[in-house]
Structures are given as structure tokens and as C-alpha cells.
């Protein structure tokens, strides 16, 4: 409420005052200053009243409102951080070939087909809000993409023309009786920011800015964390009055939230992007790019120890990051867990005591017995 009041005042819609019993306060101050009757009583009271109204009240109002605003901002930023964490930790819908739709009226609905590994297989633009003939052509285009690429999920951005696009997709699924094709509405906040970024140009150099937005909408349902870390947290849209709080404190909180979420989940060392790797403890942007360069040159990492061969990744950085980097189907199943390499000897001893093998760590059916 405080932030709402402040915004209304800034826009000139409100005039804000603190409700105080001024007469009672003036009388109380006057009694404290002159306790005995005096021929200057009237002058003293006038001086008190002037100082109170002209100096004291405005100063107290500023102090009180500043304190209330600081409390409101602190709570709001905490809520924004919580909201961002919820977005980042949404469960991924892995294994789907996704058709990402970025709805629009004038420019049409942008499409991008993204396979289960995140690669773009097809793209285009359809018109679903105009004439019947345009909608019919759009339906044929989507039907062809579903047949050619085995699309199982359609992700619709929640921006302009989202409702009309949802109606179009729902009717298409119903008409074709697609039992294995489903759709969902996806929060597209930040997609346009990503699509125009240098990172998007580097990742998708062959695609138009508008198509990159559709790619982001598709990918963020496959792996929300991996896709959203590419976007400035402040551009994702994490709550009302986001732009009314201290931007410095907001940025610090949101950046910390992203890093906490990434390290909480961990990342696949052999598939993670530089943007994702750069959020891991002990890894900066340069080292993240060096990891990807090493991976491209030497192939997939087979064990965590190979990180020592990455340029600028020293022992201290290895100690920080190793536990958050996962290697699946590597030389040891322990590399696919959150167990740090320095604790492998202890972990193996515990497995021996339990009568289990390291390979059991990769078998989901045996994990409950080890917990």
C-alpha cells in the first residue's frame, strides 16, 4: 500500500499527509517550554506553533514516510525474490518437441519448433486473428509441423492476442483429435529482451528477432531455469511496483536468487550454456566460456577432475564449483550427484557399509533404499 501511495503521489493523482492532532501537540510543547504564566505567553505559543508547523511537522513526515517506504521496499524486494525463485524452480517438461507461439495481431503469430534437446527445427509466421482464409492457412501450417516434427506440446505466450491464439490451438487439437498433443500458456516476460540481446544473436544468428522470442517461449517450458538465466532478472517481471523500489537492492537480491536457484539444482556440465555455468559458485563469465570451449574441443567431460584442465579454473574455483556440476553417464556415478569429490572416499565407505555399489546411484529404483 505504501508503494502504491507513493506512486500515486509521484503521478500527481494523490496528495499525502500524515493525520496528526496538531493543536494537542502544540499545547503540549508550549506547556513544556513555559510552565509559569508570562506576559510573553502569546508570543511563545506563536513561536512554538510556527516552528512546529513550518519545521517540525514536515521533518517528521519525511522521516516517517522514509521509514515506511524503506520497510515496504524491503518486504517487496523479498517477495520479488521469492516470486523469481518460484519461476526458476518450475519443474521442466523434458522430452517434448515443443511448438513455441509468440502471439500478435499486426505482425502475426511467430512460430518456432524446438526439439527435445533445445535445437530449432522449423520456424514461421501465421495469422490467427484475421480472415477465415488466413486462419485456415495457419491451421494447415501447424498441422504440417506437428506431422513432420512429432510435436507433443504447444507453448503459447501470454502476451497480446494470447486468448485468440489459445482458442485457435484448442480448436485445432479438438478438430484433429490429437491425443498426444497438449498446450499450455507460458509467461513470456523477458522474451523480447532476450530476443534482442547479444546472447540471443550469438545463439540464434540465423533467426529474426521475433522468431527468437518464440524459441525462448518454447525452451522455457523444457527447462525454465536454463532459459530464464539468460535474461536480466529485472526484465522477467516478478511483481507489482518492481520499478518503484531501489533498483540497486532489487538487482542484488534477484541476482543472488538466481545464483541460489542454479546452485540448488546443479547443472549438467556437458550441456549447460555459458549463461548457466556463469551462475555457479566459483565460475565467472570467462571461465564459463572456457568450459564450453574445452567441451567443444575435447568432447564431453568424463569426470569432474577434467575441470583442472580448463583455462583459468584453479584449485580454489574447483573446490567451490565441483559439487554443483553434474556429469551423467560418466566414469563414476558419484559425478552425477551433489557429493563433492573431496567426500568421495567417505561416500564409497558408506556405500560399502550399506552393501551397495556406486552404480546403484544411477538406478532410480535403488535410490530409496539408500536414503
mmCIF file of C-alpha atoms in Angstrom, residues 92-100 113-119 149-155 180-182 218-219 221-223:
data_model
loop_
_atom_site.group_PDB
_atom_site.id
_atom_site.type_symbol
_atom_site.label_atom_id
_atom_site.label_comp_id
_atom_site.label_asym_id
_atom_site.label_seq_id
_atom_site.Cartn_x
_atom_site.Cartn_y
_atom_site.Cartn_z
ATOM 1 C CA UNK A 92 10.928 -28.789 -16.528
ATOM 2 C CA UNK A 93 8.808 -30.575 -19.127
ATOM 3 C CA UNK A 94 11.694 -32.514 -20.618
ATOM 4 C CA UNK A 95 11.460 -34.891 -23.557
ATOM 5 C CA UNK A 96 8.921 -32.859 -25.553
ATOM 6 C CA UNK A 97 9.256 -31.416 -29.022
ATOM 7 C CA UNK A 98 7.674 -28.016 -28.437
ATOM 8 C CA UNK A 99 5.989 -25.561 -30.767
ATOM 9 C CA UNK A 100 6.536 -22.095 -29.318
ATOM 10 C CA UNK A 113 9.668 -25.756 -33.344
ATOM 11 C CA UNK A 114 12.244 -26.787 -30.746
ATOM 12 C CA UNK A 115 13.226 -30.436 -30.342
ATOM 13 C CA UNK A 116 13.818 -32.209 -27.025
ATOM 14 C CA UNK A 117 17.474 -31.088 -26.964
ATOM 15 C CA UNK A 118 16.600 -27.407 -27.479
ATOM 16 C CA UNK A 119 17.568 -27.166 -31.155
ATOM 17 C CA UNK A 149 8.368 -32.955 -36.272
ATOM 18 C CA UNK A 150 6.258 -35.011 -33.874
ATOM 19 C CA UNK A 151 5.263 -32.022 -31.762
ATOM 20 C CA UNK A 152 3.782 -33.081 -28.421
ATOM 21 C CA UNK A 153 3.473 -29.733 -26.653
ATOM 22 C CA UNK A 154 2.435 -26.241 -27.775
ATOM 23 C CA UNK A 155 3.640 -23.330 -25.635
ATOM 24 C CA UNK A 180 -0.673 -36.748 -27.687
ATOM 25 C CA UNK A 181 -0.579 -33.000 -28.326
ATOM 26 C CA UNK A 182 -1.269 -30.620 -25.448
ATOM 27 C CA UNK A 218 9.299 -22.920 -26.288
ATOM 28 C CA UNK A 219 12.530 -23.520 -24.406
ATOM 29 C CA UNK A 221 8.856 -24.909 -20.668
ATOM 30 C CA UNK A 222 11.506 -27.515 -21.492
ATOM 31 C CA UNK A 223 13.919 -26.144 -18.900
#
